[in-house]
Amino acid sequence: MNDDDISKRALDAWPASEPPPGFADRVMAARAVSHGSRGRRRIRLAIAVGVAIVALAAGLLAQALRPTSGQRTLTGRETITLGRRGLAVAEAGTQLSWTVSAGGDARVEQTSGNVFYRVESGGPFVVAAPDTDVTVTGTCFRVEVQSVATVKENARAALAGAAAASVVLVTVYEGRVRIQQHEGAQKQVELAAGEQARFQPLSPSSGAQPWPPSQAASRTLAPPTGALATKASAPAPKTTPLEGASPAVLRARISELEAQVAQLSAAQADVEMFSKVRGFTPDELKRFAENCELRMGAPAYGSTPPKFNPEEARKLSVPASEVEQVNQILAAQNVEFNRAMRDIYLAGTGDVAGADQLDSVAMVHELLAKTSEEQKTSGRRTVARENAGLAKPPADSTSEPAITRMFRLQNGVSAKLEEALAASLGHADAERMIDALTPMHTAYAGCPQDKP
Amino acid sequence: MSAVIVPLPQPPDELDELTLARARRREDAACRALVLRYQRPVFALLSRLLANQGRAALVEDLAQETFLRAFRALPEFDTAGPARLSTWLLTIATRLALDELKTRRPQHEALEQADAVVSLDRSDTLTQRRQTVEKIARAVEALTPDQRAAFLLREAHGLSYEDVAAALQVDLGTLKSRLSRARAALRIALEELR
């Protein structure tokens, strides 16, 4: 018998107890008592000190219960306390003003910038972004008010972004929020943890009517696909009365229509192209490399492991035992992705507290927000060239910019999952399932600094 | 698509990082999730360390104390450090059990689990199993608490030699000696069954 045999046989014959039912509840109760008893031991001291503190506390309480308000334009990251229940971590470029009532109800006006909010349970707490109110009761979420220039970074958004002055992007990490556009109380959606939505303000100049935002509640690794549908539902082009028009007017109108057809065809081609996130031809990959373009699919990785959608599994006739296997693989890959993203985030920001607080989806957004356009373009170009076989990824990527590592990580998620599925279920099943398991489509595109 | 270089994964059986961060902030739901996640290995270790020593009744008490101590120290747990949370918890449990074995007198309940397993059975297979269980139990009883702990942490819970040595606060040479003696004792017990 070798050592392994001895261990195996010995442990097999060495009984181990299972935790009894309710053990976790008893630990939690003991923990509460423990906190209480420690508190009681401190009572005498507290009483002695308390007399002196009461007067001060009463003053502070009175001050805390007074309505407060404030206004800030930030030039760097800053944490702002919003009454007793709210905390906002705002990035540079953010404009905030707020009013908090004596009861803790709050209204925050965020006209620009990127803010992470944590709100404890209580009364109404509203963040008002352009044309959009986000109402929360107790949750953790981010509101980004993006300019067109920022939005255009995303290929999908670029299809629709030209018409809008700004876009509001809401990402929920914990709890739920209700979002309502100012025009029409009946127009509202709710987002849960892990969901994200993009909203275009209903400004008269835009002419766009993107409500309800299509796929508003899609779970994404990057901004969702709402902009695609916005393009599809864009208002019909203005028409010019042609009866009795001169040949010159008619020719001009024909040219105008031809241009619109060409534009719509290109947009449609992009829409179709975007729905495809794998299986690109070498020519397509080369074109992407020239355009610093990445297109990828992924599961909804984040704080909660994604699972095989039962409906999709049923459509694909995947037996329950295999669904369970797939879910285990997804859970393992989710852990791996989160860990890799955390490492990259720490390398890029050095923000340990942020890494503890944010899930991987939030880290992706934060890195995008904190990285210069030049670095993002460089990262897109590097990874797109690798995809096209024009460059090789480095053996050790740790010295690369964090954004490049992040793009490469996201870019490889689908292939990595397919590989794990193939190792467990075989190549045929992996290929059959991969589309259904990677519903989150993301695109990054453009080499802006290359343009004259 | 290019291959992606991803750092070594955190073992999938560890608590996810977000829940751990919340537990460090003392959020009840996350603390409860932590207990649920690690209660089985903690019970397995403590029951194997204590049950054959007449202290089965103490397993739950020490398991509870393990988690309470962990919650108190959790804010200092270095999530970026090399130690896994499971290793850390098992180290706390081991030290509690060893302290218990060194400081208190045992009660008389040896082999109660083994007897419970086999007392209603008379089939050949289970009779053989009973013999194996009894033999192993006696061999285990003959081991010192430190040898038992070393063997369990290494073989049942998969801790590295370095982690086991750190948990038992001994150097690597001492650890390997203890493991060797534990394996030798168990080998003899198992070979006598042939």
XYZ file of C-alpha atoms in Angstrom:
646
model
C 0.000 0.000 0.000
C 1.356 3.418 -0.864
C 0.709 6.581 1.149
C -2.276 7.548 -0.965
C -3.935 4.173 -0.402
C -3.361 4.421 3.319
C -4.871 7.894 3.472
C -7.852 6.958 1.376
C -8.670 3.782 3.301
C -8.019 5.339 6.675
C -10.180 8.370 6.003
C -12.897 6.155 4.571
C -13.013 4.274 7.862
C -12.629 7.343 10.055
C -16.123 8.756 10.560
C -16.667 12.479 10.196
C -19.762 14.278 11.468
C -22.005 16.404 9.322
C -23.089 19.784 10.693
C -26.427 19.412 12.497
C -29.429 21.267 11.077
C -29.635 24.873 12.149
C -25.961 25.130 13.056
C -25.428 28.328 11.041
C -28.419 29.940 12.754
C -27.037 29.034 16.167
C -23.667 30.541 15.258
C -25.352 33.729 14.131
C -27.389 33.863 17.357
C -24.240 33.296 19.408
C -22.513 36.012 17.424
C -25.306 38.438 18.248
C -25.117 37.473 21.946
C -21.359 37.774 21.857
C -21.629 41.272 20.491
C -24.202 42.007 23.165
C -22.119 40.631 26.021
C -19.090 42.532 24.911
C -21.324 45.544 24.857
C -22.501 44.841 28.419
C -18.952 44.590 29.675
C -18.441 48.052 28.421
C -21.576 49.451 29.989
C -19.983 50.812 33.139
C -17.330 52.610 31.222
C -19.914 53.803 28.775
C -22.071 55.215 31.553
C -19.147 57.147 32.966
C -18.216 58.564 29.633
C -21.787 58.784 28.434
C -22.837 61.567 30.774
C -20.254 63.784 29.211
C -21.158 62.696 25.724
C -24.918 63.097 25.993
C -24.850 66.828 25.737
C -22.533 66.706 22.753
C -24.546 63.893 21.123
C -27.754 65.815 21.559
C -26.201 68.711 19.741
C -24.893 66.498 16.977
C -28.228 64.693 16.665
C -30.038 67.933 16.345
C -27.595 68.920 13.666
C -27.950 65.538 11.901
C -31.713 65.819 11.898
C -31.623 69.218 10.277
C -32.159 69.265 6.563
C -28.857 69.478 4.718
C -27.941 70.380 1.217
C -24.829 70.825 -0.850
C -23.373 71.248 -4.270
C -20.069 70.097 -5.731
C -18.176 70.095 -9.015
C -15.406 67.554 -8.661
C -11.914 67.722 -10.037
C -10.862 64.384 -8.539
C -12.435 61.327 -6.945
C -14.244 62.176 -3.740
C -16.506 60.447 -1.231
C -19.517 62.503 -0.228
C -21.852 61.698 2.651
C -25.478 62.253 1.748
C -27.325 62.509 5.055
C -27.335 59.502 7.351
C -28.112 56.885 4.721
C -26.227 57.684 1.590
C -22.666 57.636 0.432
C -21.528 58.745 -3.022
C -18.119 58.023 -4.500
C -17.914 60.525 -7.325
C -15.306 60.722 -10.062
C -13.678 63.791 -11.507
C -15.962 65.771 -13.777
C -19.060 65.006 -11.733
C -21.539 67.739 -10.900
C -23.732 66.982 -7.917
C -26.184 68.876 -5.774
C -28.259 67.353 -3.020
C -30.912 67.992 -0.441
C -31.525 65.673 2.489
C -34.568 66.142 4.696
C -34.564 65.814 8.488
C -36.101 62.349 8.066
C -33.319 61.190 5.745
C -35.231 61.450 2.465
C -32.837 62.643 -0.175
C -32.839 64.039 -3.670
C -29.545 64.192 -5.547
C -29.165 66.002 -8.855
C -26.409 64.492 -10.978
C -26.026 66.478 -14.153
C -22.767 64.888 -15.272
C -20.102 62.411 -14.330
C -19.829 58.989 -12.842
C -20.973 58.238 -9.287
C -21.119 55.036 -7.270
C -23.892 55.217 -4.642
C -24.458 53.107 -1.547
C -27.767 53.790 0.170
C -29.014 52.196 3.374
C -32.691 51.241 3.682
C -35.111 53.973 4.624
C -37.357 56.528 3.008
C -37.214 57.846 -0.532
C -33.783 58.441 -2.001
C -33.788 59.794 -5.534
C -30.920 60.442 -7.894
C -32.053 62.726 -10.690
C -29.995 62.512 -13.869
C -30.930 64.343 -17.078
C -34.580 63.492 -17.772
C -34.257 60.378 -15.614
C -34.980 59.692 -11.935
C -33.471 56.718 -10.148
C -35.383 55.875 -6.962
C -33.890 53.524 -4.414
C -34.779 52.211 -0.980
C -31.573 50.468 -0.017
C -29.031 49.420 -2.548
C -25.708 49.905 -4.254
C -25.606 51.265 -7.769
C -23.820 53.546 -10.190
C -25.140 56.369 -12.349
C -23.085 57.586 -15.274
C -24.075 60.602 -17.302
C -22.062 60.217 -20.473
C -21.427 62.688 -23.217
C -21.805 61.587 -26.831
C -18.042 61.385 -27.196
C -17.858 58.808 -24.424
C -20.778 56.844 -25.708
C -19.295 56.607 -29.161
C -16.539 54.482 -27.787
C -18.980 51.666 -27.891
C -19.725 50.557 -31.413
C -23.331 49.836 -30.725
C -23.970 53.126 -29.054
C -22.279 54.909 -31.915
C -25.120 53.830 -34.172
C -27.533 55.925 -32.175
C -25.416 58.280 -30.181
C -25.154 61.071 -32.701
C -28.610 62.318 -31.927
C -28.341 62.512 -28.163
C -26.597 65.120 -26.042
C -25.978 62.670 -23.218
C -26.872 59.215 -22.106
C -27.608 57.978 -18.597
C -26.233 54.568 -17.748
C -27.478 52.914 -14.553
C -25.828 49.795 -13.122
C -27.213 48.040 -10.050
C -24.919 45.986 -7.830
C -27.216 45.210 -4.923
C -30.932 45.547 -4.248
C -33.287 47.142 -6.752
C -33.883 50.580 -8.210
C -36.844 52.029 -10.038
C -36.086 54.306 -12.956
C -38.510 56.788 -14.346
C -38.193 59.338 -17.084
C -39.534 62.730 -16.273
C -42.111 62.724 -19.051
C -44.719 60.219 -18.009
C -44.910 58.580 -14.622
C -46.196 55.391 -16.199
C -42.922 54.952 -18.047
C -40.735 53.210 -15.559
C -38.646 50.106 -15.256
C -37.084 48.329 -12.329
C -33.566 47.020 -12.316
C -32.263 44.327 -9.989
C -28.739 43.509 -8.880
C -26.476 42.693 -11.809
C -28.619 44.569 -14.306
C -27.864 47.668 -16.278
C -29.799 50.034 -18.491
C -29.042 52.911 -20.790
C -31.402 55.848 -21.109
C -31.407 58.605 -23.651
C -32.893 61.834 -22.376
C -36.113 62.894 -24.009
C -34.721 66.155 -25.244
C -36.667 67.857 -28.033
C -33.506 68.231 -30.091
C -32.817 64.521 -30.200
C -36.162 63.546 -31.642
C -35.493 60.077 -30.303
C -38.164 58.245 -28.351
C -36.225 55.389 -26.867
C -38.683 54.524 -24.129
C -38.927 51.859 -22.986
C -35.230 51.318 -23.594
C -35.016 48.051 -25.405
C -33.391 45.342 -23.343
C -33.199 47.925 -20.617
C -32.654 45.292 -18.006
C -30.094 43.237 -19.819
C -27.244 41.950 -17.691
C -24.063 43.009 -19.273
C -20.320 43.184 -18.970
C -20.414 46.435 -20.862
C -23.101 48.860 -21.945
C -26.138 46.973 -23.232
C -27.597 46.691 -26.646
C -30.358 49.242 -26.263
C -28.797 51.557 -28.797
C -29.312 49.042 -31.575
C -33.035 49.034 -31.123
C -33.000 52.789 -30.767
C -31.587 52.931 -34.238
C -34.239 50.590 -35.519
C -37.021 52.629 -33.949
C -35.673 56.005 -34.982
C -38.323 58.308 -36.422
C -38.953 58.259 -40.169
C -36.865 60.751 -42.107
C -38.442 64.087 -42.856
C -40.029 64.230 -46.268
C -40.188 67.149 -48.650
C -43.341 67.756 -50.757
C -42.345 66.740 -54.292
C -45.461 67.549 -56.289
C -44.532 70.132 -58.887
C -40.939 70.190 -57.741
C -38.208 71.155 -60.164
C -35.800 68.507 -61.556
C -33.068 69.953 -59.366
C -35.179 69.482 -56.232
C -36.089 65.962 -57.363
C -32.410 65.074 -57.955
C -31.511 66.474 -54.574
C -34.282 64.427 -52.965
C -33.125 61.258 -54.734
C -29.573 61.846 -53.549
C -30.842 62.402 -50.041
C -32.839 59.147 -50.141
C -29.891 57.229 -51.574
C -27.702 58.517 -48.758
C -30.285 57.465 -46.183
C -30.546 53.994 -47.739
C -26.768 53.641 -47.694
C -26.651 54.795 -44.090
C -29.392 52.411 -43.018
C -27.755 49.522 -44.877
C -24.478 50.182 -43.148
C -26.219 50.388 -39.801
C -28.117 47.177 -40.498
C -24.887 45.455 -41.496
C -23.372 46.599 -38.243
C -26.391 45.352 -36.309
C -26.124 41.969 -37.966
C -22.415 41.929 -37.481
C -22.738 42.776 -33.846
C -25.058 39.874 -33.206
C -22.158 37.695 -34.316
C -19.387 37.454 -31.748
C -17.390 34.432 -32.903
C -16.476 32.545 -36.040
C -15.065 35.571 -37.849
C -13.217 35.098 -41.118
C -9.550 36.132 -41.365
C -10.596 39.098 -43.512
C -13.092 40.239 -40.915
C -10.497 39.945 -38.171
C -8.052 41.986 -40.228
C -10.694 44.641 -40.738
C -11.303 44.672 -36.982
C -7.569 45.048 -36.387
C -7.514 48.085 -38.665
C -10.457 49.535 -36.745
C -9.085 48.577 -33.277
C -12.267 46.594 -32.886
C -13.219 43.803 -30.481
C -16.493 41.903 -30.502
C -17.173 39.288 -27.921
C -19.773 37.306 -26.054
C -19.682 36.282 -22.433
C -21.830 34.835 -19.671
C -23.163 37.301 -17.107
C -20.168 36.996 -14.829
C -20.270 38.998 -11.620
C -20.973 38.656 -7.932
C -23.482 35.877 -8.625
C -22.386 32.979 -10.826
C -24.391 32.780 -14.047
C -26.455 29.693 -14.732
C -27.559 27.902 -17.835
C -30.883 29.486 -18.791
C -33.395 26.616 -18.301
C -35.327 27.683 -21.384
C -32.196 27.615 -23.534
C -31.200 24.255 -22.058
C -34.610 22.879 -22.898
C -34.402 24.196 -26.472
C -31.032 22.503 -26.872
C -32.328 19.266 -25.232
C -29.575 19.363 -22.640
C -30.296 16.813 -19.868
C -30.496 18.010 -16.258
C -27.268 16.250 -15.308
C -25.387 18.158 -18.009
C -27.029 21.423 -17.018
C -25.651 20.857 -13.540
C -22.196 20.193 -14.996
C -22.412 23.344 -17.072
C -23.458 25.361 -14.034
C -20.464 24.080 -12.126
C -18.181 25.071 -14.985
C -19.813 28.510 -15.152
C -19.363 28.941 -11.409
C -15.677 28.007 -11.608
C -15.096 30.298 -14.585
C -16.965 33.076 -12.814
C -14.588 32.809 -9.865
C -11.654 32.804 -12.246
C -12.916 35.835 -14.152
C -13.634 37.768 -10.961
C -10.208 36.987 -9.595
C -8.458 37.947 -12.822
C -10.497 41.141 -13.068
C -9.681 42.017 -9.475
C -5.947 41.572 -10.165
C -6.203 43.763 -13.236
C -8.243 46.383 -11.400
C -5.713 46.506 -8.579
C -2.857 46.780 -11.073
C -4.636 49.636 -12.821
C -5.920 51.568 -9.830
C -4.129 50.325 -6.703
C -7.507 50.768 -5.026
C -7.775 47.882 -2.561
C -10.927 49.254 -0.928
C -12.560 49.521 -4.340
C -11.550 45.972 -5.178
C -13.179 44.819 -1.949
C -16.337 46.745 -2.608
C -16.920 46.416 -6.335
C -17.854 43.356 -8.296
C -16.134 42.571 -11.569
C -18.765 44.309 -13.701
C -18.232 47.516 -11.785
C -14.482 47.134 -12.080
C -14.744 46.851 -15.864
C -16.704 50.095 -15.998
C -14.423 51.845 -13.588
C -11.291 50.901 -15.490
C -12.900 52.107 -18.700
C -13.781 55.375 -17.014
C -10.331 55.894 -15.530
C -8.284 55.045 -18.604
C -7.176 57.615 -21.151
C -8.506 57.400 -24.701
C -4.989 56.759 -25.982
C -4.513 53.773 -23.708
C -7.911 52.365 -24.543
C -7.218 52.661 -28.243
C -3.836 51.067 -27.776
C -5.382 48.209 -25.809
C -8.077 47.624 -28.430
C -5.488 47.692 -31.180
C -3.182 45.260 -29.382
C -5.864 42.672 -28.736
C -7.541 43.091 -32.133
C -4.173 42.489 -33.810
C -3.686 39.375 -31.711
C -7.112 38.133 -32.799
C -6.132 38.673 -36.435
C -2.856 36.784 -35.987
C -0.831 39.953 -36.606
C 0.755 39.879 -33.142
C 1.271 37.433 -30.327
C 0.127 37.995 -26.754
C 3.083 38.419 -24.390
C 4.146 35.465 -22.282
C 3.890 37.676 -19.215
C 1.214 40.329 -19.476
C 1.605 41.784 -15.992
C 3.697 44.706 -17.228
C 1.088 45.707 -19.803
C -1.425 48.496 -19.133
C -4.396 47.262 -17.118
C -6.854 48.185 -19.854
C -5.047 45.980 -22.389
C -5.124 43.093 -19.958
C -8.796 43.717 -19.322
C -9.675 43.740 -23.009
C -7.711 40.525 -23.470
C -9.459 38.936 -20.504
C -12.917 39.863 -21.793
C -11.959 38.893 -25.313
C -10.958 35.405 -24.210
C -13.886 34.643 -21.920
C -15.951 32.843 -24.525
C -13.065 30.723 -25.880
C -12.011 29.826 -22.379
C -15.519 28.744 -21.452
C -15.849 26.714 -24.635
C -12.559 25.020 -23.864
C -13.706 24.096 -20.350
C -17.010 22.810 -21.701
C -15.227 20.764 -24.342
C -12.943 19.196 -21.736
C -15.938 18.140 -19.718
C -18.679 17.475 -22.273
C -16.870 17.140 -25.582
C -16.327 19.564 -28.442
C -19.675 18.961 -30.110
C -21.691 19.825 -27.010
C -19.452 22.782 -26.236
C -19.977 24.204 -29.699
C -23.692 23.547 -29.486
C -24.068 25.359 -26.168
C -21.601 28.223 -26.356
C -23.948 30.739 -27.998
C -26.643 30.156 -25.402
C -24.122 30.467 -22.586
C -22.585 33.739 -23.772
C -25.544 36.071 -24.284
C -23.754 39.243 -23.154
C -22.393 40.820 -26.319
C -19.870 43.608 -26.048
C -18.044 45.649 -28.661
C -15.250 48.149 -28.409
C -14.170 49.895 -31.575
C -12.346 52.770 -33.172
C -8.843 54.184 -33.541
C -9.685 57.878 -33.033
C -6.138 59.192 -32.677
C -5.212 57.642 -36.020
C -7.556 60.036 -37.767
C -6.156 63.308 -39.105
C -9.458 34.189 -30.685
C -6.196 34.423 -28.847
C -5.454 32.433 -25.767
C -5.937 34.283 -22.533
C -3.465 34.191 -19.724
C -5.410 34.213 -16.521
C -3.917 33.976 -13.053
C -4.364 30.726 -11.201
C -7.989 30.480 -10.208
C -9.153 30.742 -6.675
C -10.395 27.241 -5.863
C -14.073 27.175 -6.736
C -14.970 25.877 -3.319
C -13.812 29.067 -1.596
C -16.227 31.820 -0.654
C -16.542 34.387 -3.436
C -14.692 37.616 -2.892
C -17.704 39.877 -2.706
C -19.346 37.805 0.049
C -16.046 37.684 1.890
C -15.734 41.465 1.675
C -19.230 41.804 3.085
C -18.497 39.344 5.861
C -15.474 41.445 6.747
C -17.849 44.365 7.031
C -19.844 42.165 9.468
C -22.950 41.922 7.284
C -25.147 39.186 8.743
C -26.150 37.533 5.480
C -22.540 37.254 4.377
C -21.425 35.915 7.765
C -24.145 33.306 7.585
C -23.072 32.383 4.043
C -19.535 31.961 5.322
C -20.715 29.535 8.029
C -22.785 27.573 5.545
C -19.879 27.368 3.169
C -17.272 26.145 5.657
C -19.268 24.280 8.308
C -18.775 20.874 6.690
C -14.963 20.861 6.627
C -14.842 22.367 10.117
C -17.170 19.687 11.480
C -15.325 16.947 9.620
C -12.003 18.027 11.091
C -13.227 18.566 14.636
C -15.246 15.375 14.775
C -12.305 13.332 13.582
C -9.988 15.023 16.028
C -12.297 14.812 19.017
C -14.895 12.077 18.662
C -12.659 9.096 19.331
C -11.195 10.946 22.250
C -14.416 10.953 24.218
C -15.292 14.477 23.258
C -17.943 14.099 20.566
C -20.264 16.344 22.519
C -17.798 19.184 22.167
C -17.633 19.141 18.376
C -20.465 21.605 17.848
C -19.253 23.864 20.658
C -15.789 24.091 19.170
C -17.144 24.495 15.646
C -19.208 27.411 16.887
C -16.233 28.906 18.691
C -14.185 28.527 15.496
C -16.594 30.712 13.566
C -17.019 33.242 16.361
C -13.258 33.703 16.595
C -13.058 33.925 12.834
C -15.671 36.685 12.733
C -13.774 38.656 15.344
C -10.512 38.347 13.428
C -11.952 38.516 9.913
C -11.277 42.231 9.355
C -7.575 41.425 9.790
C -7.665 38.463 7.408
C -5.456 39.354 4.462
C -7.510 38.594 1.373
C -4.551 39.439 -0.828
C -2.255 37.160 1.158
C -1.357 33.585 0.351
C -3.645 31.990 2.957
C -6.989 30.656 1.805
C -9.960 31.304 4.042
C -10.559 27.568 4.434
C -6.971 27.048 5.595
C -7.319 29.888 8.053
C -10.565 28.490 9.509
C -9.180 24.979 9.754
C -6.145 26.363 11.544
C -8.395 28.054 14.107
C -10.393 24.846 14.547
C -7.241 22.747 14.900
C -5.783 24.958 17.580
C -9.042 24.970 19.507
C -9.223 21.179 19.336
C -5.611 20.687 20.365
C -6.059 23.064 23.292
C -9.128 21.095 24.284
C -7.295 17.781 24.078
C -4.398 19.087 26.114
C -6.333 20.784 28.872
C -9.442 18.785 29.655
C -10.117 15.205 30.751
C -11.918 13.028 28.237
C -15.340 11.576 28.788
C -15.959 7.881 28.080
C -17.560 7.650 24.695
C -14.853 6.158 22.526
C -15.900 4.518 19.304
C -19.470 5.732 19.653
C -19.660 6.676 15.996
C -18.152 3.460 14.775
C -20.559 1.447 16.891
C -23.473 3.475 15.672
C -22.531 2.753 12.108
C -22.453 -1.005 12.482
C -24.556 -2.017 15.450
C -27.653 -2.945 13.466
C -25.895 -4.861 10.762
C -24.784 -8.424 10.517
C -23.897 -8.757 6.837
C -20.405 -9.822 5.845
C -19.622 -6.584 4.069
C -20.599 -4.422 6.964
C -18.932 -6.746 9.391
C -15.736 -6.205 7.452
C -16.335 -2.509 7.493
C -16.907 -2.645 11.223
C -13.583 -4.372 11.663
C -11.866 -1.758 9.516
C -13.490 1.109 11.378
C -12.550 -0.375 14.732
C -8.992 -1.013 13.657
C -8.582 2.494 12.311
C -10.217 3.941 15.388
C -7.742 2.130 17.627
C -4.833 3.186 15.443
C -6.088 6.755 15.543
C -6.458 6.601 19.304
C -2.829 5.593 19.536
C -1.728 8.693 17.622
C -0.891 11.854 19.501
C -3.279 14.755 18.906
C -0.589 16.550 16.887
C -0.072 13.515 14.660
C -3.824 13.194 14.104
C -4.121 16.873 13.281
C -1.157 16.745 10.902
C -2.564 13.729 9.084
C -6.080 15.166 8.804
C -5.038 18.637 7.660
C -2.740 17.186 5.044
C -4.674 14.171 3.809
C -8.329 14.981 4.452
C -8.270 18.717 3.834
C -5.431 19.003 1.357
C -3.430 21.724 3.088
C 0.134 22.208 1.901
C 2.983 21.035 4.130
C 3.798 24.678 4.820
C 0.229 25.477 5.841
C -0.009 22.421 8.101
C 3.313 23.290 9.713
C 2.090 26.854 10.283
C -1.209 25.616 11.717
C 0.574 23.337 14.164
C 3.343 25.859 14.792
C 6.110 23.356 14.049
C 8.885 23.301 11.496
C 8.636 21.251 8.306
C 10.947 18.510 9.573
C 8.828 17.952 12.675
C 5.705 17.933 10.601
C 7.030 15.331 8.183
C 8.111 13.166 11.084
C 4.606 13.340 12.591
C 2.999 12.539 9.293
C 5.314 9.630 8.767
C 4.453 8.168 12.162
C 0.751 8.641 11.597
C 0.900 6.902 8.226
C 2.991 4.071 9.660
C 0.463 3.456 12.427
C -2.429 3.472 10.001
C -0.535 1.238 7.567
C -0.022 -1.369 10.279
C -3.688 -1.221 11.243
C -4.822 -1.659 7.661
C -2.356 -4.432 6.882
C -3.534 -6.393 9.902
C -6.946 -6.534 8.251
C -5.657 -8.405 5.227
